[in-house]
Amino acid sequence: MRFSDADGYARGESVVCFMLKTISQTLADGDHIYAIVRETGAHGTGTPAGDRLEAQAIWDASVPS
């Protein structure tokens, strides 16, 4: 069967985790920089404007206090 012959779908779940650190800490540790994250975004509610609580939770988790 070829991919183009498929006529259904398969349900699935996954989790992705990125461990990030600042550029200055990466350089100080001598680590290799694979990419630089300049912006982030998230939308998983299906609403046109997105979910402010979801965005705030991501902001809270990603910005050091």
mmCIF file of N, CA and C in Angstrom:
data_model
loop_
_atom_site.group_PDB
_atom_site.id
_atom_site.type_symbol
_atom_site.label_atom_id
_atom_site.label_comp_id
_atom_site.label_asym_id
_atom_site.label_seq_id
_atom_site.Cartn_x
_atom_site.Cartn_y
_atom_site.Cartn_z
ATOM 1 N N MET A 1 0.844 -1.176 0.000
ATOM 2 C CA MET A 1 0.000 0.000 0.000
ATOM 3 C C MET A 1 0.890 1.240 0.000
ATOM 4 N N ARG A 2 0.553 2.175 -0.835
ATOM 5 C CA ARG A 2 1.272 3.448 -0.878
ATOM 6 C C ARG A 2 0.563 4.465 0.009
ATOM 7 N N PHE A 3 1.310 5.483 0.425
ATOM 8 C CA PHE A 3 0.734 6.538 1.254
ATOM 9 C C PHE A 3 -0.469 7.172 0.561
ATOM 10 N N SER A 4 -0.384 7.356 -0.739
ATOM 11 C CA SER A 4 -1.474 7.999 -1.484
ATOM 12 C C SER A 4 -2.727 7.131 -1.558
ATOM 13 N N ASP A 5 -2.628 5.836 -1.219
ATOM 14 C CA ASP A 5 -3.785 4.948 -1.233
ATOM 15 C C ASP A 5 -4.575 4.991 0.073
ATOM 16 N N ALA A 6 -4.046 5.614 1.096
ATOM 17 C CA ALA A 6 -4.709 5.630 2.403
ATOM 18 C C ALA A 6 -6.024 6.392 2.327
ATOM 19 N N ASP A 7 -7.020 5.943 3.101
ATOM 20 C CA ASP A 7 -8.315 6.614 3.081
ATOM 21 C C ASP A 7 -8.911 6.751 4.484
ATOM 22 N N GLY A 8 -8.081 6.769 5.492
ATOM 23 C CA GLY A 8 -8.590 6.879 6.855
ATOM 24 C C GLY A 8 -7.679 7.733 7.704
ATOM 25 N N TYR A 9 -7.762 7.503 8.986
ATOM 26 C CA TYR A 9 -6.899 8.242 9.904
ATOM 27 C C TYR A 9 -6.545 7.336 11.067
ATOM 28 N N ALA A 10 -5.556 7.724 11.786
ATOM 29 C CA ALA A 10 -5.151 6.986 12.979
ATOM 30 C C ALA A 10 -5.042 7.976 14.132
ATOM 31 N N ARG A 11 -5.666 7.637 15.244
ATOM 32 C CA ARG A 11 -5.562 8.490 16.423
ATOM 33 C C ARG A 11 -4.202 8.294 17.061
ATOM 34 N N GLY A 12 -3.721 9.306 17.714
ATOM 35 C CA GLY A 12 -2.433 9.187 18.381
ATOM 36 C C GLY A 12 -2.243 10.277 19.415
ATOM 37 N N GLU A 13 -1.294 10.052 20.259
ATOM 38 C CA GLU A 13 -0.922 11.037 21.269
ATOM 39 C C GLU A 13 0.590 11.126 21.308
ATOM 40 N N SER A 14 1.092 12.272 21.724
ATOM 41 C CA SER A 14 2.539 12.417 21.842
ATOM 42 C C SER A 14 2.862 13.513 22.849
ATOM 43 N N VAL A 15 4.093 13.524 23.250
ATOM 44 C CA VAL A 15 4.604 14.558 24.149
ATOM 45 C C VAL A 15 5.958 14.992 23.615
ATOM 46 N N VAL A 16 6.201 16.283 23.625
ATOM 47 C CA VAL A 16 7.493 16.825 23.215
ATOM 48 C C VAL A 16 7.995 17.714 24.336
ATOM 49 N N CYS A 17 9.263 17.603 24.628
ATOM 50 C CA CYS A 17 9.854 18.419 25.683
ATOM 51 C C CYS A 17 11.170 18.996 25.178
ATOM 52 N N PHE A 18 11.312 20.287 25.272
ATOM 53 C CA PHE A 18 12.556 20.955 24.917
ATOM 54 C C PHE A 18 13.188 21.485 26.189
ATOM 55 N N MET A 19 14.425 21.152 26.392
ATOM 56 C CA MET A 19 15.170 21.687 27.522
ATOM 57 C C MET A 19 15.971 22.871 26.994
ATOM 58 N N LEU A 20 15.649 24.057 27.457
ATOM 59 C CA LEU A 20 16.262 25.269 26.927
ATOM 60 C C LEU A 20 17.109 25.953 27.988
ATOM 61 N N LYS A 21 18.109 26.671 27.522
ATOM 62 C CA LYS A 21 18.888 27.525 28.411
ATOM 63 C C LYS A 21 19.281 28.776 27.649
ATOM 64 N N THR A 22 19.689 29.784 28.374
ATOM 65 C CA THR A 22 20.056 31.045 27.737
ATOM 66 C C THR A 22 21.318 30.863 26.896
ATOM 67 N N ILE A 23 21.492 31.758 25.921
ATOM 68 C CA ILE A 23 22.685 31.702 25.073
ATOM 69 C C ILE A 23 23.942 31.877 25.913
ATOM 70 N N SER A 24 23.899 32.811 26.850
ATOM 71 C CA SER A 24 25.094 33.049 27.669
ATOM 72 C C SER A 24 25.474 31.812 28.475
ATOM 73 N N GLN A 25 24.479 31.101 29.019
ATOM 74 C CA GLN A 25 24.780 29.888 29.782
ATOM 75 C C GLN A 25 25.276 28.777 28.866
ATOM 76 N N THR A 26 24.705 28.683 27.671
ATOM 77 C CA THR A 26 25.141 27.676 26.705
ATOM 78 C C THR A 26 26.603 27.883 26.324
ATOM 79 N N LEU A 27 26.960 29.126 26.040
ATOM 80 C CA LEU A 27 28.347 29.431 25.683
ATOM 81 C C LEU A 27 29.282 29.191 26.863
ATOM 82 N N ALA A 28 28.853 29.567 28.058
ATOM 83 C CA ALA A 28 29.685 29.360 29.248
ATOM 84 C C ALA A 28 29.934 27.877 29.501
ATOM 85 N N ASP A 29 28.930 27.042 29.201
ATOM 86 C CA ASP A 29 29.062 25.596 29.403
ATOM 87 C C ASP A 29 29.784 24.911 28.249
ATOM 88 N N GLY A 30 30.038 25.641 27.161
ATOM 89 C CA GLY A 30 30.706 25.056 26.005
ATOM 90 C C GLY A 30 29.822 24.126 25.195
ATOM 91 N N ASP A 31 28.509 24.297 25.314
ATOM 92 C CA ASP A 31 27.569 23.444 24.582
ATOM 93 C C ASP A 31 27.396 23.927 23.147
ATOM 94 N N HIS A 32 26.972 23.007 22.276
ATOM 95 C CA HIS A 32 26.701 23.333 20.878
ATOM 96 C C HIS A 32 25.316 23.968 20.779
ATOM 97 N N ILE A 33 25.196 25.028 20.001
ATOM 98 C CA ILE A 33 23.899 25.665 19.772
ATOM 99 C C ILE A 33 23.318 25.101 18.482
ATOM 100 N N TYR A 34 22.203 24.402 18.599
ATOM 101 C CA TYR A 34 21.531 23.824 17.436
ATOM 102 C C TYR A 34 20.523 24.797 16.832
ATOM 103 N N ALA A 35 19.943 25.646 17.658
ATOM 104 C CA ALA A 35 18.951 26.605 17.181
ATOM 105 C C ALA A 35 18.770 27.681 18.239
ATOM 106 N N ILE A 36 18.257 28.811 17.810
ATOM 107 C CA ILE A 36 17.924 29.899 18.726
ATOM 108 C C ILE A 36 16.429 30.157 18.609
ATOM 109 N N VAL A 37 15.726 30.098 19.721
ATOM 110 C CA VAL A 37 14.284 30.349 19.744
ATOM 111 C C VAL A 37 14.079 31.846 19.916
ATOM 112 N N ARG A 38 13.526 32.468 18.902
ATOM 113 C CA ARG A 38 13.300 33.912 18.951
ATOM 114 C C ARG A 38 11.872 34.253 19.355
ATOM 115 N N GLU A 39 10.925 33.399 19.046
ATOM 116 C CA GLU A 39 9.526 33.622 19.392
ATOM 117 C C GLU A 39 8.865 32.279 19.628
ATOM 118 N N THR A 40 7.770 32.287 20.338
ATOM 119 C CA THR A 40 6.979 31.080 20.529
ATOM 120 C C THR A 40 5.510 31.412 20.313
ATOM 121 N N GLY A 41 4.734 30.394 20.092
ATOM 122 C CA GLY A 41 3.298 30.557 19.965
ATOM 123 C C GLY A 41 2.626 29.231 20.240
ATOM 124 N N ALA A 42 1.395 29.294 20.648
ATOM 125 C CA ALA A 42 0.645 28.069 20.920
ATOM 126 C C ALA A 42 -0.829 28.338 20.687
ATOM 127 N N HIS A 43 -1.495 27.338 20.155
ATOM 128 C CA HIS A 43 -2.935 27.458 19.956
ATOM 129 C C HIS A 43 -3.503 26.055 19.850
ATOM 130 N N GLY A 44 -4.307 25.679 20.792
ATOM 131 C CA GLY A 44 -4.859 24.334 20.761
ATOM 132 C C GLY A 44 -6.325 24.267 21.120
ATOM 133 N N THR A 45 -7.017 25.410 21.122
ATOM 134 C CA THR A 45 -8.405 25.418 21.564
ATOM 135 C C THR A 45 -9.411 25.430 20.425
ATOM 136 N N GLY A 46 -8.971 25.738 19.216
ATOM 137 C CA GLY A 46 -9.885 25.795 18.087
ATOM 138 C C GLY A 46 -10.656 27.101 17.988
ATOM 139 N N THR A 47 -10.383 28.051 18.861
ATOM 140 C CA THR A 47 -11.056 29.340 18.798
ATOM 141 C C THR A 47 -10.208 30.317 17.984
ATOM 142 N N PRO A 48 -10.830 31.290 17.341
ATOM 143 C CA PRO A 48 -10.064 32.215 16.504
ATOM 144 C C PRO A 48 -9.003 33.008 17.264
ATOM 145 N N ALA A 49 -9.312 33.423 18.482
ATOM 146 C CA ALA A 49 -8.389 34.292 19.219
ATOM 147 C C ALA A 49 -7.401 33.527 20.086
ATOM 148 N N GLY A 50 -7.563 32.243 20.206
ATOM 149 C CA GLY A 50 -6.676 31.478 21.081
ATOM 150 C C GLY A 50 -7.144 31.529 22.522
ATOM 151 N N ASP A 51 -6.363 30.988 23.386
ATOM 152 C CA ASP A 51 -6.727 30.873 24.788
ATOM 153 C C ASP A 51 -5.730 31.663 25.624
ATOM 154 N N ARG A 52 -6.177 32.741 26.250
ATOM 155 C CA ARG A 52 -5.274 33.580 27.041
ATOM 156 C C ARG A 52 -4.680 32.820 28.218
ATOM 157 N N LEU A 53 -5.455 31.928 28.839
ATOM 158 C CA LEU A 53 -4.923 31.147 29.960
ATOM 159 C C LEU A 53 -3.808 30.216 29.502
ATOM 160 N N GLU A 54 -3.988 29.609 28.346
ATOM 161 C CA GLU A 54 -2.956 28.738 27.782
ATOM 162 C C GLU A 54 -1.683 29.535 27.502
ATOM 163 N N ALA A 55 -1.831 30.684 26.876
ATOM 164 C CA ALA A 55 -0.674 31.521 26.565
ATOM 165 C C ALA A 55 0.012 32.005 27.838
ATOM 166 N N GLN A 56 -0.760 32.370 28.858
ATOM 167 C CA GLN A 56 -0.173 32.832 30.113
ATOM 168 C C GLN A 56 0.586 31.708 30.806
ATOM 169 N N ALA A 57 0.053 30.492 30.771
ATOM 170 C CA ALA A 57 0.735 29.350 31.391
ATOM 171 C C ALA A 57 2.071 29.080 30.711
ATOM 172 N N ILE A 58 2.108 29.172 29.396
ATOM 173 C CA ILE A 58 3.363 28.971 28.668
ATOM 174 C C ILE A 58 4.346 30.079 29.016
ATOM 175 N N TRP A 59 3.865 31.310 29.089
ATOM 176 C CA TRP A 59 4.734 32.434 29.453
ATOM 177 C C TRP A 59 5.301 32.229 30.856
ATOM 178 N N ASP A 60 4.437 31.869 31.795
ATOM 179 C CA ASP A 60 4.873 31.660 33.177
ATOM 180 C C ASP A 60 5.920 30.554 33.281
ATOM 181 N N ALA A 61 5.766 29.516 32.475
ATOM 182 C CA ALA A 61 6.695 28.385 32.531
ATOM 183 C C ALA A 61 8.021 28.693 31.850
ATOM 184 N N SER A 62 8.031 29.648 30.935
ATOM 185 C CA SER A 62 9.238 29.862 30.140
ATOM 186 C C SER A 62 10.059 31.080 30.541
ATOM 187 N N VAL A 63 9.513 31.954 31.342
ATOM 188 C CA VAL A 63 10.226 33.175 31.701
ATOM 189 C C VAL A 63 10.687 33.085 33.151
ATOM 190 N N PRO A 64 11.993 33.200 33.380
ATOM 191 C CA PRO A 64 12.479 33.132 34.765
ATOM 192 C C PRO A 64 11.899 34.264 35.609
ATOM 193 N N SER A 65 11.613 33.953 36.857
ATOM 194 C CA SER A 65 11.063 34.986 37.744
ATOM 195 C C SER A 65 12.177 35.761 38.412
#
